[in-house]
mmCIF file of C-alpha atoms in Angstrom:
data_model
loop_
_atom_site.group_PDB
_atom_site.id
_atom_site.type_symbol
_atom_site.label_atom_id
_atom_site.label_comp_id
_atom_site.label_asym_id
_atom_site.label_seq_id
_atom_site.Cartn_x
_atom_site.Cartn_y
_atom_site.Cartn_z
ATOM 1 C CA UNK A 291 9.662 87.948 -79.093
ATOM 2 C CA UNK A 292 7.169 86.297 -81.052
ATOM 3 C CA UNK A 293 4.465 86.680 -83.884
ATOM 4 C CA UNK A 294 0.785 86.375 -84.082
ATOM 5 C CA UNK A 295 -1.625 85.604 -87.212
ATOM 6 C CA UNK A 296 -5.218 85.239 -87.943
ATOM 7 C CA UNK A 297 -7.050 84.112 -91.099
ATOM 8 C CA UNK A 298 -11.088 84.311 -91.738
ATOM 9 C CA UNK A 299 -12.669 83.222 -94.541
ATOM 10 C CA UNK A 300 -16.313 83.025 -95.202
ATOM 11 C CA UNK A 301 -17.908 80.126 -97.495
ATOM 12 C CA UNK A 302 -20.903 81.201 -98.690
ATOM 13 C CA UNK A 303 -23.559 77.979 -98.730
ATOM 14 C CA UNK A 304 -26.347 79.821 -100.644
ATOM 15 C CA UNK A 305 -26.128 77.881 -103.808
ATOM 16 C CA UNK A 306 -27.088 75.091 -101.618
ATOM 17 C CA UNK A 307 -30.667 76.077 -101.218
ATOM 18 C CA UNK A 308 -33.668 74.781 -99.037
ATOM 19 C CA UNK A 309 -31.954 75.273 -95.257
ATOM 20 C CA UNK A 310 -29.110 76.757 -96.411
ATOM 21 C CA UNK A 311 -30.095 80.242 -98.280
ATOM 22 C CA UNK A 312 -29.091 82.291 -96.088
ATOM 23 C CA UNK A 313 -26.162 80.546 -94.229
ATOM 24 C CA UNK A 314 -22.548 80.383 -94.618
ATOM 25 C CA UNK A 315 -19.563 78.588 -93.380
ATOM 26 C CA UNK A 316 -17.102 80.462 -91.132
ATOM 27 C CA UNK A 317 -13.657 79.178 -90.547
ATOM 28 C CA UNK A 318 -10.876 80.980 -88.159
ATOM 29 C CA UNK A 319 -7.048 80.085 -87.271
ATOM 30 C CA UNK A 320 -5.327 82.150 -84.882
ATOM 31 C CA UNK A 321 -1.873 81.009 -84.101
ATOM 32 C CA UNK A 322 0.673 82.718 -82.006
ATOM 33 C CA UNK A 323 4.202 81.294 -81.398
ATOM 34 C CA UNK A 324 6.100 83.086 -78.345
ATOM 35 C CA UNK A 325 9.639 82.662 -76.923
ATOM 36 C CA UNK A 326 10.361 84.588 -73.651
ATOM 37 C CA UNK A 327 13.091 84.572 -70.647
ATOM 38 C CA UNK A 328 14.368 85.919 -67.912
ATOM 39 C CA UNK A 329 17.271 87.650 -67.631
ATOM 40 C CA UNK A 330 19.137 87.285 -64.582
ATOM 41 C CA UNK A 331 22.577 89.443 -63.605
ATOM 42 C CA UNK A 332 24.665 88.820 -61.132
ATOM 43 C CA UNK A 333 24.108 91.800 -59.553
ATOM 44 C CA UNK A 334 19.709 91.592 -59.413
ATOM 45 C CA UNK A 335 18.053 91.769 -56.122
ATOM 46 C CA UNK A 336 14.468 90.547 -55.557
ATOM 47 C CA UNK A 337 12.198 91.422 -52.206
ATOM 48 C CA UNK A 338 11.573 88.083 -50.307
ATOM 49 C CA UNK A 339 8.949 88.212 -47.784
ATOM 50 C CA UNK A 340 10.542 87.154 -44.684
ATOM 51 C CA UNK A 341 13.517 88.585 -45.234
ATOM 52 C CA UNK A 342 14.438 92.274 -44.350
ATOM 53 C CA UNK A 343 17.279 92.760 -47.441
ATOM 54 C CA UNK A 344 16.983 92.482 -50.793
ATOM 55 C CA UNK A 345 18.394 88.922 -51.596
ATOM 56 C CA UNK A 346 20.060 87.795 -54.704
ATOM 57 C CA UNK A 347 17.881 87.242 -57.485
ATOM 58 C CA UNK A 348 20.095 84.564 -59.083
ATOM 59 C CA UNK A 349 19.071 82.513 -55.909
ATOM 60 C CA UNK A 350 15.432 82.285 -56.901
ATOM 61 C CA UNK A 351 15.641 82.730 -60.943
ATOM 62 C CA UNK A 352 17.558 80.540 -63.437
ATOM 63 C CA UNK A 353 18.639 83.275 -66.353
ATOM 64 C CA UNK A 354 17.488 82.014 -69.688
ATOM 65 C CA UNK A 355 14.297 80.188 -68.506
ATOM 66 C CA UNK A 356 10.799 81.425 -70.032
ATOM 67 C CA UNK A 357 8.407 83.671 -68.424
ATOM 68 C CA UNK A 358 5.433 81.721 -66.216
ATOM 69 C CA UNK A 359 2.426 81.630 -67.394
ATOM 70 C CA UNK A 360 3.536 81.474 -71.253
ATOM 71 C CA UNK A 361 3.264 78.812 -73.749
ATOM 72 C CA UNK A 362 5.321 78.760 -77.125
ATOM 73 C CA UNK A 363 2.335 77.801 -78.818
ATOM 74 C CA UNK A 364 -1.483 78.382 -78.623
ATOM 75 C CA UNK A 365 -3.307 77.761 -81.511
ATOM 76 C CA UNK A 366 -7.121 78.248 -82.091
ATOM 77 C CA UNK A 367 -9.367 77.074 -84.702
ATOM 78 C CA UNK A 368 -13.463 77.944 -85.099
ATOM 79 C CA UNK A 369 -15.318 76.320 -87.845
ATOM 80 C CA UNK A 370 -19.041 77.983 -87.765
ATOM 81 C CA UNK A 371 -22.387 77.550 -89.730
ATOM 82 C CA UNK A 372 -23.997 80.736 -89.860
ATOM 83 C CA UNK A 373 -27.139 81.970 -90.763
ATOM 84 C CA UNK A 374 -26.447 85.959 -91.878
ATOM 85 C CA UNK A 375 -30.444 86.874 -92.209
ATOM 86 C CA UNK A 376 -31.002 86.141 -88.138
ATOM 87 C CA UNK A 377 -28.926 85.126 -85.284
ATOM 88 C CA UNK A 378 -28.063 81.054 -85.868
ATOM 89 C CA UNK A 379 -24.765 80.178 -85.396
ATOM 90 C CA UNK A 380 -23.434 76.554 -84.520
ATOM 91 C CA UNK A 381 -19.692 75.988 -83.945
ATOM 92 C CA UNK A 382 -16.899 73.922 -82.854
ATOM 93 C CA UNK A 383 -13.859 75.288 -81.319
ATOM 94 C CA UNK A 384 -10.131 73.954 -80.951
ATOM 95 C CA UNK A 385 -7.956 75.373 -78.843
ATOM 96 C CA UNK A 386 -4.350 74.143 -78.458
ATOM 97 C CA UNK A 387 -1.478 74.821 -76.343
ATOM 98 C CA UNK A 388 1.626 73.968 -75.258
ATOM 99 C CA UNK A 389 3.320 73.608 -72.025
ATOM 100 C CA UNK A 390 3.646 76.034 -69.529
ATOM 101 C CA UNK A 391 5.676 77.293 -66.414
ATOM 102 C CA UNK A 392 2.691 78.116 -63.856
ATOM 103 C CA UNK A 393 4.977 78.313 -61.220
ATOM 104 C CA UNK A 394 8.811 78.919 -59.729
ATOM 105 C CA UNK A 395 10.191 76.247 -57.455
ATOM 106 C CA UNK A 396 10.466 78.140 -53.741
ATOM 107 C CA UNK A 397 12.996 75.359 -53.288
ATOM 108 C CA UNK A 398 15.975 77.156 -55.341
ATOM 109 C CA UNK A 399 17.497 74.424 -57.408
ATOM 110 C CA UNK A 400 14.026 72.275 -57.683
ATOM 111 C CA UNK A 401 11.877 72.200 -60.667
ATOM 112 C CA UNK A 402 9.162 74.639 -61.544
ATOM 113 C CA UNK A 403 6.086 73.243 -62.226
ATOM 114 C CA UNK A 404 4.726 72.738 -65.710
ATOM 115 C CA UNK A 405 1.169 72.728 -66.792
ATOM 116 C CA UNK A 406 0.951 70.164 -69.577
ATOM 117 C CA UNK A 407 -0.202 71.638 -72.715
ATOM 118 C CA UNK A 408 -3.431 69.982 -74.379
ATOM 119 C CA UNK A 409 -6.261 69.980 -76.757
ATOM 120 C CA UNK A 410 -9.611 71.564 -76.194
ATOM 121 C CA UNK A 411 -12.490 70.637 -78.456
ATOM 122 C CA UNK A 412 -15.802 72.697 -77.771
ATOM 123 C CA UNK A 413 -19.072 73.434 -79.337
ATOM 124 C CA UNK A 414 -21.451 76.399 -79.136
ATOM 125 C CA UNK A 415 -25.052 76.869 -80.218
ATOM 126 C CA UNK A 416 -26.408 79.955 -80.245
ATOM 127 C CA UNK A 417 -29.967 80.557 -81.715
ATOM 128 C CA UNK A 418 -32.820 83.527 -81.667
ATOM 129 C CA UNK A 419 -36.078 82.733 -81.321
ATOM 130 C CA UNK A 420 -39.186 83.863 -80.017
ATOM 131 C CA UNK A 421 -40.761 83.053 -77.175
ATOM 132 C CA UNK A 422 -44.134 84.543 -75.821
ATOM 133 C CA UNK A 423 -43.827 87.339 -78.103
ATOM 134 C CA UNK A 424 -40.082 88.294 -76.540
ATOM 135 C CA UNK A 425 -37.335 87.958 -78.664
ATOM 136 C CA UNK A 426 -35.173 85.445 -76.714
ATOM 137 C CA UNK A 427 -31.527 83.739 -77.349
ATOM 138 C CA UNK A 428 -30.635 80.389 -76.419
ATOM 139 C CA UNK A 429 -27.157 79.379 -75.806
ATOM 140 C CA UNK A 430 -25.883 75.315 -76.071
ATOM 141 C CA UNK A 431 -22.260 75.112 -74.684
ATOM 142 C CA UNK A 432 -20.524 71.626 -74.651
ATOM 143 C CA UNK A 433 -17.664 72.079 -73.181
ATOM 144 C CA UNK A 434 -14.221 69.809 -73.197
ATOM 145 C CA UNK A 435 -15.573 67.389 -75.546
ATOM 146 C CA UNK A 436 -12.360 65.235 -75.654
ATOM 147 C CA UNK A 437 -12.680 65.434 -71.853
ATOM 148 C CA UNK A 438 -8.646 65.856 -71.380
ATOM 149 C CA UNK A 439 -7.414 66.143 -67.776
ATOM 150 C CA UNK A 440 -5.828 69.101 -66.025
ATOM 151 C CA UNK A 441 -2.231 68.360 -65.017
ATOM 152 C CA UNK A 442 0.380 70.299 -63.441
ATOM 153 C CA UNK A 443 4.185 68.643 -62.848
ATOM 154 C CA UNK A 444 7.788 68.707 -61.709
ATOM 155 C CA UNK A 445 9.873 67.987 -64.789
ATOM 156 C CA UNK A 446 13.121 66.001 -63.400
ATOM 157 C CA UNK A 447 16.805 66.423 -65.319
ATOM 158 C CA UNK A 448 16.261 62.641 -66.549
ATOM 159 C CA UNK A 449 12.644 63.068 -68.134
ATOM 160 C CA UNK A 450 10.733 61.753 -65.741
ATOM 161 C CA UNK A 451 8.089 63.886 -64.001
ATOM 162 C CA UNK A 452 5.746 64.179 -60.571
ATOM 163 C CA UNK A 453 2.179 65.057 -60.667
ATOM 164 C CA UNK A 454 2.475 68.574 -59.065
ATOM 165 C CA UNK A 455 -1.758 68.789 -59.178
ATOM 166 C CA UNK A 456 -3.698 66.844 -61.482
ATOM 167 C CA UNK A 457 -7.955 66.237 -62.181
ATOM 168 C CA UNK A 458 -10.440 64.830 -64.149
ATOM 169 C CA UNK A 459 -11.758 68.223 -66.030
ATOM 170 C CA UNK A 460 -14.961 66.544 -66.584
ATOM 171 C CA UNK A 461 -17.099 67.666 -69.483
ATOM 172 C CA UNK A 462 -19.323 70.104 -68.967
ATOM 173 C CA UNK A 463 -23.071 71.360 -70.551
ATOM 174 C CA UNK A 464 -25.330 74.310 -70.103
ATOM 175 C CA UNK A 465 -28.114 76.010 -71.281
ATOM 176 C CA UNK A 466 -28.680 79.588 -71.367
ATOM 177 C CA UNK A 467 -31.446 82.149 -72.427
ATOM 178 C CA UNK A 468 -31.301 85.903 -72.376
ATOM 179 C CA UNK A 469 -33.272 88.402 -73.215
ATOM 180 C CA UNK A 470 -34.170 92.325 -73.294
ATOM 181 C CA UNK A 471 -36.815 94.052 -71.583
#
């Protein structure tokens, strides 16, 4: 179960004048909150490769625990300048969410591992323009700003944890331009 909700609102800028006549400020929060599990009877089977018989599921499943791949919370946030007589449109991004099960423990009473939740700032330019008498867009993307790390671990009963997979995410840049013939 869960819920999801989204709020735009525009800001017009035109009273501003000069560079801003035609623009506007864009902002955008999307939240969704989830809760999920697994239900596990006493009488489930799963298919194990390896193993000709359907084996008990309760060996391989805790009952109660959430669904991989599915954080409680994700939250996004855009907060754009935009230009509504051409294409200009400049905007940071922040993403949030929370932790994760990315995968079940083949060891049946180990720890899954957890991705750790985190905070992604970004920024995208996007701009028309013309170039050589071809209408052209150009496309900024900074990407990671905050430069957080990538971490997957093994949660232990007394709060401790073991770096399952973890990197340096880096920050990364490119430019783009695009056109139609």
């Amino acid at each position: 179960y869960g819920f999801e909700t989204e709020l735009v609102k525009f800001f017009p800028l035109y009273d501003w004048g000069g560079l801003f006549s035609s623009r506007r400020l864009r902002a955008q929060v999307n939240y969704t909150f989830t809760q999920s599990e697994i239900s596990v009877g006493g009488n489930d089977t799963v298919l194990i490769p390896g193993f000709s018989t359907p084996q008990p599921a309760a060996d391989y499943f805790v009952d109660g625990i959430a669904l991989t791949g599915q954080s409680d919370h994700i939250l996004n946030l855009q907060l754009s300048l935009e230009d509504e007589d051409s294409l200009s449109q400049q905007s940071l991004l922040v993403t949030y969410t929370s932790d994760r099960i990315t995968n079940r423990s083949p060891i049946g009473d180990a720890p899954d591992i957890i991705e750790e939740g985190r905070i992604q700032l970004d920024f995208v330019w996007r701009q028309a323009f013309s170039l050589f008498g071809q209408e052209v867009q150009g496309t900024l993307e900074i990407r990671n700003i905050l430069n957080e790390d990538f971490r997957e671990f093994f949660g232990a009963p007394d709060g401790s944890s073991i770096d399952a997979l973890s990197y340096d995410r880096g920050r990364s840049f490119s430019l783009g331009l695009s056109t139609t013939f």
